mmCIF file with all atom_site columns, C-alpha atoms in Angstrom:
data_model
loop_
_atom_site.group_PDB
_atom_site.id
_atom_site.type_symbol
_atom_site.label_atom_id
_atom_site.label_alt_id
_atom_site.label_comp_id
_atom_site.label_asym_id
_atom_site.label_entity_id
_atom_site.label_seq_id
_atom_site.pdbx_PDB_ins_code
_atom_site.Cartn_x
_atom_site.Cartn_y
_atom_site.Cartn_z
_atom_site.occupancy
_atom_site.B_iso_or_equiv
_atom_site.pdbx_formal_charge
_atom_site.auth_seq_id
_atom_site.auth_comp_id
_atom_site.auth_asym_id
_atom_site.auth_atom_id
_atom_site.pdbx_PDB_model_num
ATOM 1   C CA . UNK A 1 1   ? -3.433  10.292  6.388  1.00 66.00 ? 1463 UNK A CA 1
ATOM 2   C CA . UNK A 1 2   ? 0.029   10.456  6.982  1.00 66.00 ? 1464 UNK A CA 1
ATOM 3   C CA . UNK A 1 3   ? 2.302   7.254   4.430  1.00 88.00 ? 1465 UNK A CA 1
ATOM 4   C CA . UNK A 1 4   ? 5.648   6.340   5.740  1.00 94.00 ? 1466 UNK A CA 1
ATOM 5   C CA . UNK A 1 5   ? 6.830   3.370   3.497  1.00 95.00 ? 1467 UNK A CA 1
ATOM 6   C CA . UNK A 1 6   ? 9.432   0.897   4.152  1.00 96.00 ? 1468 UNK A CA 1
ATOM 7   C CA . UNK A 1 7   ? 10.473  -0.435  0.857  1.00 89.00 ? 1469 UNK A CA 1
ATOM 8   C CA . UNK A 1 8   ? 10.074  -4.576  1.582  1.00 91.00 ? 1470 UNK A CA 1
ATOM 9   C CA . UNK A 1 9   ? 8.025   -6.584  4.582  1.00 93.00 ? 1471 UNK A CA 1
ATOM 10  C CA . UNK A 1 10  ? 10.092  -9.140  4.731  1.00 95.00 ? 1472 UNK A CA 1
ATOM 11  C CA . UNK A 1 11  ? 13.325  -9.243  2.961  1.00 96.00 ? 1473 UNK A CA 1
ATOM 12  C CA . UNK A 1 12  ? 16.772  -12.074 3.793  1.00 97.00 ? 1474 UNK A CA 1
ATOM 13  C CA . UNK A 1 13  ? 19.916  -11.900 3.013  1.00 97.00 ? 1475 UNK A CA 1
ATOM 14  C CA . UNK A 1 14  ? 23.346  -13.647 4.237  1.00 97.00 ? 1476 UNK A CA 1
ATOM 15  C CA . UNK A 1 15  ? 26.428  -12.644 6.449  1.00 97.00 ? 1477 UNK A CA 1
ATOM 16  C CA . UNK A 1 16  ? 28.376  -10.256 5.413  1.00 97.00 ? 1478 UNK A CA 1
ATOM 17  C CA . UNK A 1 17  ? 26.461  -8.696  2.430  1.00 97.00 ? 1479 UNK A CA 1
ATOM 18  C CA . UNK A 1 18  ? 25.300  -4.296  2.004  1.00 97.00 ? 1480 UNK A CA 1
ATOM 19  C CA . UNK A 1 19  ? 22.435  -4.427  3.540  1.00 97.00 ? 1481 UNK A CA 1
ATOM 20  C CA . UNK A 1 20  ? 19.927  -1.418  2.711  1.00 97.00 ? 1482 UNK A CA 1
ATOM 21  C CA . UNK A 1 21  ? 16.839  -0.846  3.955  1.00 97.00 ? 1483 UNK A CA 1
ATOM 22  C CA . UNK A 1 22  ? 14.819  2.373   2.653  1.00 97.00 ? 1484 UNK A CA 1
ATOM 23  C CA . UNK A 1 23  ? 11.998  4.436   4.428  1.00 97.00 ? 1485 UNK A CA 1
ATOM 24  C CA . UNK A 1 24  ? 10.254  6.930   2.150  1.00 97.00 ? 1486 UNK A CA 1
ATOM 25  C CA . UNK A 1 25  ? 7.905   9.743   4.092  1.00 96.00 ? 1487 UNK A CA 1
ATOM 26  C CA . UNK A 1 26  ? 4.958   11.874  1.628  1.00 93.00 ? 1488 UNK A CA 1
ATOM 27  C CA . UNK A 1 27  ? 4.286   14.631  4.174  1.00 90.00 ? 1489 UNK A CA 1
ATOM 28  C CA . UNK A 1 28  ? 7.161   16.468  4.938  1.00 92.00 ? 1490 UNK A CA 1
ATOM 29  C CA . UNK A 1 29  ? 8.269   15.369  8.296  1.00 92.00 ? 1491 UNK A CA 1
ATOM 30  C CA . UNK A 1 30  ? 12.184  17.242  9.312  1.00 92.00 ? 1492 UNK A CA 1
ATOM 31  C CA . UNK A 1 31  ? 12.569  13.957  11.584 1.00 91.00 ? 1493 UNK A CA 1
ATOM 32  C CA . UNK A 1 32  ? 13.000  10.552  10.771 1.00 94.00 ? 1494 UNK A CA 1
ATOM 33  C CA . UNK A 1 33  ? 13.963  7.599   12.436 1.00 94.00 ? 1495 UNK A CA 1
ATOM 34  C CA . UNK A 1 34  ? 15.403  4.104   12.503 1.00 96.00 ? 1496 UNK A CA 1
ATOM 35  C CA . UNK A 1 35  ? 13.908  1.397   15.150 1.00 94.00 ? 1497 UNK A CA 1
ATOM 36  C CA . UNK A 1 36  ? 14.801  -2.258  15.993 1.00 95.00 ? 1498 UNK A CA 1
ATOM 37  C CA . UNK A 1 37  ? 12.354  -3.890  17.721 1.00 92.00 ? 1499 UNK A CA 1
ATOM 38  C CA . UNK A 1 38  ? 12.994  -7.931  19.098 1.00 91.00 ? 1500 UNK A CA 1
ATOM 39  C CA . UNK A 1 39  ? 10.971  -10.074 21.683 1.00 84.00 ? 1501 UNK A CA 1
ATOM 40  C CA . UNK A 1 40  ? 11.160  -9.210  24.790 1.00 77.00 ? 1502 UNK A CA 1
ATOM 41  C CA . UNK A 1 41  ? 13.155  -6.221  24.670 1.00 81.00 ? 1503 UNK A CA 1
ATOM 42  C CA . UNK A 1 42  ? 10.946  -3.290  22.624 1.00 78.00 ? 1504 UNK A CA 1
ATOM 43  C CA . UNK A 1 43  ? 11.856  -0.774  20.181 1.00 85.00 ? 1505 UNK A CA 1
ATOM 44  C CA . UNK A 1 44  ? 15.033  0.296   20.633 1.00 89.00 ? 1506 UNK A CA 1
ATOM 45  C CA . UNK A 1 45  ? 16.098  3.321   18.471 1.00 91.00 ? 1507 UNK A CA 1
ATOM 46  C CA . UNK A 1 46  ? 19.426  2.829   15.618 1.00 95.00 ? 1508 UNK A CA 1
ATOM 47  C CA . UNK A 1 47  ? 20.146  6.472   14.398 1.00 95.00 ? 1509 UNK A CA 1
ATOM 48  C CA . UNK A 1 48  ? 17.569  9.741   13.576 1.00 93.00 ? 1510 UNK A CA 1
ATOM 49  C CA . UNK A 1 49  ? 17.939  12.285  11.897 1.00 94.00 ? 1511 UNK A CA 1
ATOM 50  C CA . UNK A 1 50  ? 17.138  16.080  12.130 1.00 89.00 ? 1512 UNK A CA 1
ATOM 51  C CA . UNK A 1 51  ? 16.520  17.175  8.527  1.00 91.00 ? 1513 UNK A CA 1
ATOM 52  C CA . UNK A 1 52  ? 18.295  16.953  5.661  1.00 93.00 ? 1514 UNK A CA 1
ATOM 53  C CA . UNK A 1 53  ? 21.822  15.434  5.928  1.00 92.00 ? 1515 UNK A CA 1
ATOM 54  C CA . UNK A 1 54  ? 21.599  15.326  9.948  1.00 92.00 ? 1516 UNK A CA 1
ATOM 55  C CA . UNK A 1 55  ? 21.913  12.382  11.668 1.00 94.00 ? 1517 UNK A CA 1
ATOM 56  C CA . UNK A 1 56  ? 22.362  11.387  15.149 1.00 92.00 ? 1518 UNK A CA 1
ATOM 57  C CA . UNK A 1 57  ? 23.019  8.216   17.173 1.00 93.00 ? 1519 UNK A CA 1
ATOM 58  C CA . UNK A 1 58  ? 20.432  6.248   19.277 1.00 91.00 ? 1520 UNK A CA 1
ATOM 59  C CA . UNK A 1 59  ? 21.297  3.640   21.152 1.00 88.00 ? 1521 UNK A CA 1
ATOM 60  C CA . UNK A 1 60  ? 22.312  0.610   19.797 1.00 94.00 ? 1522 UNK A CA 1
ATOM 61  C CA . UNK A 1 61  ? 23.685  1.895   16.367 1.00 96.00 ? 1523 UNK A CA 1
ATOM 62  C CA . UNK A 1 62  ? 26.970  -0.393  16.295 1.00 96.00 ? 1524 UNK A CA 1
ATOM 63  C CA . UNK A 1 63  ? 27.280  -1.906  12.985 1.00 96.00 ? 1525 UNK A CA 1
ATOM 64  C CA . UNK A 1 64  ? 24.623  0.227   11.227 1.00 98.00 ? 1526 UNK A CA 1
ATOM 65  C CA . UNK A 1 65  ? 24.959  3.460   9.289  1.00 97.00 ? 1527 UNK A CA 1
ATOM 66  C CA . UNK A 1 66  ? 22.195  5.997   7.067  1.00 97.00 ? 1528 UNK A CA 1
ATOM 67  C CA . UNK A 1 67  ? 21.485  8.426   4.934  1.00 97.00 ? 1529 UNK A CA 1
ATOM 68  C CA . UNK A 1 68  ? 19.211  11.251  4.507  1.00 97.00 ? 1530 UNK A CA 1
ATOM 69  C CA . UNK A 1 69  ? 20.576  12.836  1.487  1.00 96.00 ? 1531 UNK A CA 1
ATOM 70  C CA . UNK A 1 70  ? 16.543  13.658  0.753  1.00 96.00 ? 1532 UNK A CA 1
ATOM 71  C CA . UNK A 1 71  ? 13.987  15.703  2.748  1.00 96.00 ? 1533 UNK A CA 1
ATOM 72  C CA . UNK A 1 72  ? 11.412  12.243  2.487  1.00 96.00 ? 1534 UNK A CA 1
ATOM 73  C CA . UNK A 1 73  ? 14.131  9.835   2.383  1.00 97.00 ? 1535 UNK A CA 1
ATOM 74  C CA . UNK A 1 74  ? 15.505  8.389   5.293  1.00 97.00 ? 1536 UNK A CA 1
ATOM 75  C CA . UNK A 1 75  ? 18.440  4.764   4.272  1.00 97.00 ? 1537 UNK A CA 1
ATOM 76  C CA . UNK A 1 76  ? 19.378  2.609   6.929  1.00 98.00 ? 1538 UNK A CA 1
ATOM 77  C CA . UNK A 1 77  ? 22.824  0.704   5.782  1.00 98.00 ? 1539 UNK A CA 1
ATOM 78  C CA . UNK A 1 78  ? 24.385  -2.183  7.275  1.00 97.00 ? 1540 UNK A CA 1
ATOM 79  C CA . UNK A 1 79  ? 28.171  -2.693  6.296  1.00 94.00 ? 1541 UNK A CA 1
ATOM 80  C CA . UNK A 1 80  ? 28.307  -6.076  7.281  1.00 97.00 ? 1542 UNK A CA 1
ATOM 81  C CA . UNK A 1 81  ? 26.040  -7.810  8.411  1.00 97.00 ? 1543 UNK A CA 1
ATOM 82  C CA . UNK A 1 82  ? 25.574  -10.746 11.267 1.00 97.00 ? 1544 UNK A CA 1
ATOM 83  C CA . UNK A 1 83  ? 23.045  -13.059 12.310 1.00 97.00 ? 1545 UNK A CA 1
ATOM 84  C CA . UNK A 1 84  ? 22.577  -10.675 15.528 1.00 96.00 ? 1546 UNK A CA 1
ATOM 85  C CA . UNK A 1 85  ? 20.923  -8.397  13.153 1.00 98.00 ? 1547 UNK A CA 1
ATOM 86  C CA . UNK A 1 86  ? 17.998  -9.868  12.267 1.00 98.00 ? 1548 UNK A CA 1
ATOM 87  C CA . UNK A 1 87  ? 15.415  -8.206  13.520 1.00 97.00 ? 1549 UNK A CA 1
ATOM 88  C CA . UNK A 1 88  ? 11.882  -6.100  12.971 1.00 96.00 ? 1550 UNK A CA 1
ATOM 89  C CA . UNK A 1 89  ? 13.190  -2.330  11.054 1.00 97.00 ? 1551 UNK A CA 1
ATOM 90  C CA . UNK A 1 90  ? 10.432  0.629   11.329 1.00 96.00 ? 1552 UNK A CA 1
ATOM 91  C CA . UNK A 1 91  ? 10.854  3.452   10.392 1.00 96.00 ? 1553 UNK A CA 1
ATOM 92  C CA . UNK A 1 92  ? 9.663   6.400   11.325 1.00 94.00 ? 1554 UNK A CA 1
ATOM 93  C CA . UNK A 1 93  ? 8.521   10.022  10.581 1.00 93.00 ? 1555 UNK A CA 1
ATOM 94  C CA . UNK A 1 94  ? 7.570   13.435  12.893 1.00 89.00 ? 1556 UNK A CA 1
ATOM 95  C CA . UNK A 1 95  ? 7.064   17.384  11.306 1.00 86.00 ? 1557 UNK A CA 1
ATOM 96  C CA . UNK A 1 96  ? 9.013   19.241  13.625 1.00 80.00 ? 1558 UNK A CA 1
ATOM 97  C CA . UNK A 1 97  ? 6.793   21.800  15.860 1.00 70.00 ? 1559 UNK A CA 1
ATOM 98  C CA . UNK A 1 98  ? 7.653   23.751  19.057 1.00 63.00 ? 1560 UNK A CA 1
ATOM 99  C CA . UNK A 1 99  ? 5.112   23.860  21.394 1.00 60.00 ? 1561 UNK A CA 1
ATOM 100 C CA . UNK A 1 100 ? 2.388   21.252  20.315 1.00 63.00 ? 1562 UNK A CA 1
ATOM 101 C CA . UNK A 1 101 ? 2.552   16.852  20.064 1.00 67.00 ? 1563 UNK A CA 1
ATOM 102 C CA . UNK A 1 102 ? 3.692   16.067  17.025 1.00 76.00 ? 1564 UNK A CA 1
ATOM 103 C CA . UNK A 1 103 ? 3.203   12.841  17.592 1.00 81.00 ? 1565 UNK A CA 1
ATOM 104 C CA . UNK A 1 104 ? 5.786   10.083  15.250 1.00 86.00 ? 1566 UNK A CA 1
ATOM 105 C CA . UNK A 1 105 ? 3.922   7.814   12.143 1.00 90.00 ? 1567 UNK A CA 1
ATOM 106 C CA . UNK A 1 106 ? 5.502   4.237   11.541 1.00 93.00 ? 1568 UNK A CA 1
ATOM 107 C CA . UNK A 1 107 ? 6.003   2.733   9.055  1.00 94.00 ? 1569 UNK A CA 1
ATOM 108 C CA . UNK A 1 108 ? 4.521   -0.793  9.351  1.00 92.00 ? 1570 UNK A CA 1
ATOM 109 C CA . UNK A 1 109 ? 8.049   -2.386  9.560  1.00 95.00 ? 1571 UNK A CA 1
ATOM 110 C CA . UNK A 1 110 ? 10.930  -4.390  7.550  1.00 96.00 ? 1572 UNK A CA 1
ATOM 111 C CA . UNK A 1 111 ? 11.213  -7.994  8.540  1.00 96.00 ? 1573 UNK A CA 1
ATOM 112 C CA . UNK A 1 112 ? 15.273  -8.726  8.192  1.00 97.00 ? 1574 UNK A CA 1
ATOM 113 C CA . UNK A 1 113 ? 16.764  -12.292 8.344  1.00 97.00 ? 1575 UNK A CA 1
ATOM 114 C CA . UNK A 1 114 ? 20.874  -12.997 8.385  1.00 97.00 ? 1576 UNK A CA 1
ATOM 115 C CA . UNK A 1 115 ? 21.624  -15.793 7.224  1.00 96.00 ? 1577 UNK A CA 1
ATOM 116 C CA . UNK B 2 1   ? 16.258  3.293   29.505 1.00 56.00 ? 1476 UNK B CA 1
ATOM 117 C CA . UNK B 2 2   ? 12.362  3.925   29.645 1.00 63.00 ? 1477 UNK B CA 1
ATOM 118 C CA . UNK B 2 3   ? 11.135  5.488   32.036 1.00 85.00 ? 1478 UNK B CA 1
ATOM 119 C CA . UNK B 2 4   ? 7.844   3.758   32.706 1.00 93.00 ? 1479 UNK B CA 1
ATOM 120 C CA . UNK B 2 5   ? 7.307   0.721   33.753 1.00 94.00 ? 1480 UNK B CA 1
ATOM 121 C CA . UNK B 2 6   ? 4.245   -0.880  33.092 1.00 95.00 ? 1481 UNK B CA 1
ATOM 122 C CA . UNK B 2 7   ? 2.332   -5.218  33.922 1.00 96.00 ? 1482 UNK B CA 1
ATOM 123 C CA . UNK B 2 8   ? 3.831   -7.026  30.650 1.00 94.00 ? 1483 UNK B CA 1
ATOM 124 C CA . UNK B 2 9   ? 0.837   -8.631  29.841 1.00 96.00 ? 1484 UNK B CA 1
ATOM 125 C CA . UNK B 2 10  ? -3.007  -8.105  30.879 1.00 97.00 ? 1485 UNK B CA 1
ATOM 126 C CA . UNK B 2 11  ? -6.340  -9.785  29.667 1.00 97.00 ? 1486 UNK B CA 1
ATOM 127 C CA . UNK B 2 12  ? -10.152 -7.632  28.521 1.00 96.00 ? 1487 UNK B CA 1
ATOM 128 C CA . UNK B 2 13  ? -13.392 -9.574  28.057 1.00 97.00 ? 1488 UNK B CA 1
ATOM 129 C CA . UNK B 2 14  ? -14.854 -8.064  24.290 1.00 97.00 ? 1489 UNK B CA 1
ATOM 130 C CA . UNK B 2 15  ? -16.737 -4.619  25.709 1.00 96.00 ? 1490 UNK B CA 1
ATOM 131 C CA . UNK B 2 16  ? -15.910 -3.753  28.544 1.00 97.00 ? 1491 UNK B CA 1
ATOM 132 C CA . UNK B 2 17  ? -13.344 -1.140  29.358 1.00 97.00 ? 1492 UNK B CA 1
ATOM 133 C CA . UNK B 2 18  ? -9.455  -2.200  29.823 1.00 98.00 ? 1493 UNK B CA 1
ATOM 134 C CA . UNK B 2 19  ? -7.935  0.276   32.355 1.00 98.00 ? 1494 UNK B CA 1
ATOM 135 C CA . UNK B 2 20  ? -3.796  -0.367  31.607 1.00 98.00 ? 1495 UNK B CA 1
ATOM 136 C CA . UNK B 2 21  ? -1.928  1.508   34.194 1.00 98.00 ? 1496 UNK B CA 1
ATOM 137 C CA . UNK B 2 22  ? 1.491   3.256   33.556 1.00 97.00 ? 1497 UNK B CA 1
ATOM 138 C CA . UNK B 2 23  ? 4.188   4.456   36.222 1.00 96.00 ? 1498 UNK B CA 1
ATOM 139 C CA . UNK B 2 24  ? 6.488   6.884   36.023 1.00 94.00 ? 1499 UNK B CA 1
ATOM 140 C CA . UNK B 2 25  ? 7.272   8.518   39.258 1.00 93.00 ? 1500 UNK B CA 1
ATOM 141 C CA . UNK B 2 26  ? 10.648  10.203  38.120 1.00 91.00 ? 1501 UNK B CA 1
ATOM 142 C CA . UNK B 2 27  ? 8.140   12.398  35.566 1.00 92.00 ? 1502 UNK B CA 1
ATOM 143 C CA . UNK B 2 28  ? 9.757   15.580  35.005 1.00 89.00 ? 1503 UNK B CA 1
ATOM 144 C CA . UNK B 2 29  ? 7.547   18.956  35.214 1.00 88.00 ? 1504 UNK B CA 1
ATOM 145 C CA . UNK B 2 30  ? 7.820   19.979  31.464 1.00 86.00 ? 1505 UNK B CA 1
ATOM 146 C CA . UNK B 2 31  ? 7.058   15.857  30.859 1.00 88.00 ? 1506 UNK B CA 1
ATOM 147 C CA . UNK B 2 32  ? 4.114   14.588  28.888 1.00 90.00 ? 1507 UNK B CA 1
ATOM 148 C CA . UNK B 2 33  ? 2.499   11.559  29.317 1.00 93.00 ? 1508 UNK B CA 1
ATOM 149 C CA . UNK B 2 34  ? 2.175   9.741   25.625 1.00 92.00 ? 1509 UNK B CA 1
ATOM 150 C CA . UNK B 2 35  ? 0.350   6.655   24.287 1.00 95.00 ? 1510 UNK B CA 1
ATOM 151 C CA . UNK B 2 36  ? 0.724   4.329   21.493 1.00 95.00 ? 1511 UNK B CA 1
ATOM 152 C CA . UNK B 2 37  ? -0.428  0.654   20.712 1.00 96.00 ? 1512 UNK B CA 1
ATOM 153 C CA . UNK B 2 38  ? 1.026   -1.686  17.681 1.00 94.00 ? 1513 UNK B CA 1
ATOM 154 C CA . UNK B 2 39  ? -0.920  -4.225  16.959 1.00 93.00 ? 1514 UNK B CA 1
ATOM 155 C CA . UNK B 2 40  ? 0.677   -7.411  14.926 1.00 88.00 ? 1515 UNK B CA 1
ATOM 156 C CA . UNK B 2 41  ? 2.584   -6.582  12.236 1.00 83.00 ? 1516 UNK B CA 1
ATOM 157 C CA . UNK B 2 42  ? 2.066   -3.599  12.152 1.00 88.00 ? 1517 UNK B CA 1
ATOM 158 C CA . UNK B 2 43  ? 4.348   -0.380  13.241 1.00 91.00 ? 1518 UNK B CA 1
ATOM 159 C CA . UNK B 2 44  ? 3.034   1.645   16.142 1.00 92.00 ? 1519 UNK B CA 1
ATOM 160 C CA . UNK B 2 45  ? 0.248   3.781   16.527 1.00 93.00 ? 1520 UNK B CA 1
ATOM 161 C CA . UNK B 2 46  ? -0.269  6.441   18.167 1.00 91.00 ? 1521 UNK B CA 1
ATOM 162 C CA . UNK B 2 47  ? -3.213  7.362   20.825 1.00 95.00 ? 1522 UNK B CA 1
ATOM 163 C CA . UNK B 2 48  ? -3.508  10.727  22.558 1.00 94.00 ? 1523 UNK B CA 1
ATOM 164 C CA . UNK B 2 49  ? -1.091  12.105  24.866 1.00 91.00 ? 1524 UNK B CA 1
ATOM 165 C CA . UNK B 2 50  ? -1.596  14.494  28.727 1.00 92.00 ? 1525 UNK B CA 1
ATOM 166 C CA . UNK B 2 51  ? 0.544   16.954  30.979 1.00 91.00 ? 1526 UNK B CA 1
ATOM 167 C CA . UNK B 2 52  ? -1.367  16.759  33.926 1.00 90.00 ? 1527 UNK B CA 1
ATOM 168 C CA . UNK B 2 53  ? -5.158  17.118  33.294 1.00 88.00 ? 1528 UNK B CA 1
ATOM 169 C CA . UNK B 2 54  ? -7.537  13.778  32.019 1.00 93.00 ? 1529 UNK B CA 1
ATOM 170 C CA . UNK B 2 55  ? -7.549  13.713  28.219 1.00 94.00 ? 1530 UNK B CA 1
ATOM 171 C CA . UNK B 2 56  ? -10.133 12.257  26.011 1.00 95.00 ? 1531 UNK B CA 1
ATOM 172 C CA . UNK B 2 57  ? -10.810 11.365  22.609 1.00 93.00 ? 1532 UNK B CA 1
ATOM 173 C CA . UNK B 2 58  ? -12.148 9.083   19.664 1.00 92.00 ? 1533 UNK B CA 1
ATOM 174 C CA . UNK B 2 59  ? -9.881  6.328   20.589 1.00 93.00 ? 1534 UNK B CA 1
ATOM 175 C CA . UNK B 2 60  ? -9.430  6.257   24.353 1.00 97.00 ? 1535 UNK B CA 1
ATOM 176 C CA . UNK B 2 61  ? -9.498  8.429   27.759 1.00 97.00 ? 1536 UNK B CA 1
ATOM 177 C CA . UNK B 2 62  ? -5.967  9.442   29.539 1.00 97.00 ? 1537 UNK B CA 1
ATOM 178 C CA . UNK B 2 63  ? -6.748  9.904   33.042 1.00 97.00 ? 1538 UNK B CA 1
ATOM 179 C CA . UNK B 2 64  ? -3.318  11.085  35.137 1.00 96.00 ? 1539 UNK B CA 1
ATOM 180 C CA . UNK B 2 65  ? -2.922  11.299  38.740 1.00 96.00 ? 1540 UNK B CA 1
ATOM 181 C CA . UNK B 2 66  ? -2.572  14.583  41.023 1.00 95.00 ? 1541 UNK B CA 1
ATOM 182 C CA . UNK B 2 67  ? 0.937   13.879  41.778 1.00 95.00 ? 1542 UNK B CA 1
ATOM 183 C CA . UNK B 2 68  ? 1.641   13.045  37.985 1.00 95.00 ? 1543 UNK B CA 1
ATOM 184 C CA . UNK B 2 69  ? 3.536   9.926   38.976 1.00 95.00 ? 1544 UNK B CA 1
ATOM 185 C CA . UNK B 2 70  ? 1.634   7.427   37.461 1.00 96.00 ? 1545 UNK B CA 1
ATOM 186 C CA . UNK B 2 71  ? -1.530  6.897   34.998 1.00 97.00 ? 1546 UNK B CA 1
ATOM 187 C CA . UNK B 2 72  ? -4.394  4.999   33.174 1.00 98.00 ? 1547 UNK B CA 1
ATOM 188 C CA . UNK B 2 73  ? -4.549  4.536   29.646 1.00 98.00 ? 1548 UNK B CA 1
ATOM 189 C CA . UNK B 2 74  ? -8.537  3.494   29.152 1.00 98.00 ? 1549 UNK B CA 1
ATOM 190 C CA . UNK B 2 75  ? -10.609 2.216   25.806 1.00 97.00 ? 1550 UNK B CA 1
ATOM 191 C CA . UNK B 2 76  ? -13.871 2.277   26.799 1.00 96.00 ? 1551 UNK B CA 1
ATOM 192 C CA . UNK B 2 77  ? -15.313 -0.651  25.152 1.00 95.00 ? 1552 UNK B CA 1
ATOM 193 C CA . UNK B 2 78  ? -12.382 -3.104  24.353 1.00 96.00 ? 1553 UNK B CA 1
ATOM 194 C CA . UNK B 2 79  ? -12.488 -4.908  20.855 1.00 97.00 ? 1554 UNK B CA 1
ATOM 195 C CA . UNK B 2 80  ? -11.317 -7.808  19.515 1.00 96.00 ? 1555 UNK B CA 1
ATOM 196 C CA . UNK B 2 81  ? -9.318  -5.289  17.181 1.00 95.00 ? 1556 UNK B CA 1
ATOM 197 C CA . UNK B 2 82  ? -7.259  -3.527  20.477 1.00 97.00 ? 1557 UNK B CA 1
ATOM 198 C CA . UNK B 2 83  ? -5.244  -6.417  20.933 1.00 97.00 ? 1558 UNK B CA 1
ATOM 199 C CA . UNK B 2 84  ? -2.086  -5.005  20.827 1.00 97.00 ? 1559 UNK B CA 1
ATOM 200 C CA . UNK B 2 85  ? 1.225   -3.876  22.856 1.00 94.00 ? 1560 UNK B CA 1
ATOM 201 C CA . UNK B 2 86  ? 0.408   -0.261  24.280 1.00 96.00 ? 1561 UNK B CA 1
ATOM 202 C CA . UNK B 2 87  ? 3.166   1.860   24.978 1.00 94.00 ? 1562 UNK B CA 1
ATOM 203 C CA . UNK B 2 88  ? 3.892   4.417   27.906 1.00 95.00 ? 1563 UNK B CA 1
ATOM 204 C CA . UNK B 2 89  ? 6.049   6.912   27.348 1.00 92.00 ? 1564 UNK B CA 1
ATOM 205 C CA . UNK B 2 90  ? 7.085   10.722  28.368 1.00 90.00 ? 1565 UNK B CA 1
ATOM 206 C CA . UNK B 2 91  ? 8.977   12.968  27.096 1.00 83.00 ? 1566 UNK B CA 1
ATOM 207 C CA . UNK B 2 92  ? 9.629   16.725  26.676 1.00 77.00 ? 1567 UNK B CA 1
ATOM 208 C CA . UNK B 2 93  ? 5.951   18.183  24.311 1.00 67.00 ? 1568 UNK B CA 1
ATOM 209 C CA . UNK B 2 94  ? 8.470   19.175  21.271 1.00 61.00 ? 1569 UNK B CA 1
ATOM 210 C CA . UNK B 2 95  ? 11.593  19.219  20.135 1.00 61.00 ? 1570 UNK B CA 1
ATOM 211 C CA . UNK B 2 96  ? 14.016  16.585  18.228 1.00 64.00 ? 1571 UNK B CA 1
ATOM 212 C CA . UNK B 2 97  ? 14.331  14.290  20.908 1.00 70.00 ? 1572 UNK B CA 1
ATOM 213 C CA . UNK B 2 98  ? 13.159  10.878  19.787 1.00 73.00 ? 1573 UNK B CA 1
ATOM 214 C CA . UNK B 2 99  ? 10.768  8.548   21.060 1.00 77.00 ? 1574 UNK B CA 1
ATOM 215 C CA . UNK B 2 100 ? 12.143  5.876   23.980 1.00 79.00 ? 1575 UNK B CA 1
ATOM 216 C CA . UNK B 2 101 ? 9.957   2.587   24.249 1.00 82.00 ? 1576 UNK B CA 1
ATOM 217 C CA . UNK B 2 102 ? 9.477   0.437   26.835 1.00 83.00 ? 1577 UNK B CA 1
ATOM 218 C CA . UNK B 2 103 ? 8.187   -3.173  26.404 1.00 84.00 ? 1578 UNK B CA 1
ATOM 219 C CA . UNK B 2 104 ? 4.597   -2.142  26.912 1.00 91.00 ? 1579 UNK B CA 1
ATOM 220 C CA . UNK B 2 105 ? 1.738   -4.423  27.995 1.00 95.00 ? 1580 UNK B CA 1
ATOM 221 C CA . UNK B 2 106 ? 0.586   -6.524  25.833 1.00 95.00 ? 1581 UNK B CA 1
ATOM 222 C CA . UNK B 2 107 ? -3.250  -6.160  25.807 1.00 98.00 ? 1582 UNK B CA 1
ATOM 223 C CA . UNK B 2 108 ? -5.349  -9.898  24.614 1.00 97.00 ? 1583 UNK B CA 1
ATOM 224 C CA . UNK B 2 109 ? -8.960  -8.671  24.260 1.00 97.00 ? 1584 UNK B CA 1
ATOM 225 C CA . UNK B 2 110 ? -10.395 -11.667 24.890 1.00 96.00 ? 1585 UNK B CA 1
ATOM 226 C CA . UNK B 2 111 ? -14.659 -12.786 23.262 1.00 93.00 ? 1586 UNK B CA 1
#
């Protein structure tokens, strides 16, 4: 089975801190994604990466950056954490494929609280 | 923006079939219908997908109308563990484009 592992299930940080959320997948997937999930808003895409060292902005990239130095790891960075970034963060990965379904596999999420 | 419309919530009695509707009236010819679900405190889980024919797997069945403007996910014998938020998504089959999740339907299976 595909395993997508997020480094922390729960995290508490202070306003202004630089925060790193880590995600690792073990199935050699090319595509990786970061979403945030908030009540009433569903999942919203922050950033995604087609492959190593590649990144694309999603729908809500402001206040975030990402790093994909190795294929298995996709990091989300909050440059200067703010209270409106308190949320559930979900990482996903998917194998690139043409003409064939490649579903996304999700981690169990990191619930981040910014105080 | 999500291209689908789903009811915000539904109830279903345990052991009965759960029928979850989804409207996707602007679906394009090369877009598939995907279903995911998210159980509390877990990440979303892929369930099933289809283009125009009905599909069935070990988890569920997917019924797509002939005009492809709507579909129904069927859980034939719902259990308490099927309580989750169910997301209907349309997108092309492959490539790098990410999923766009709407707000989904919160299904509550009641004993």
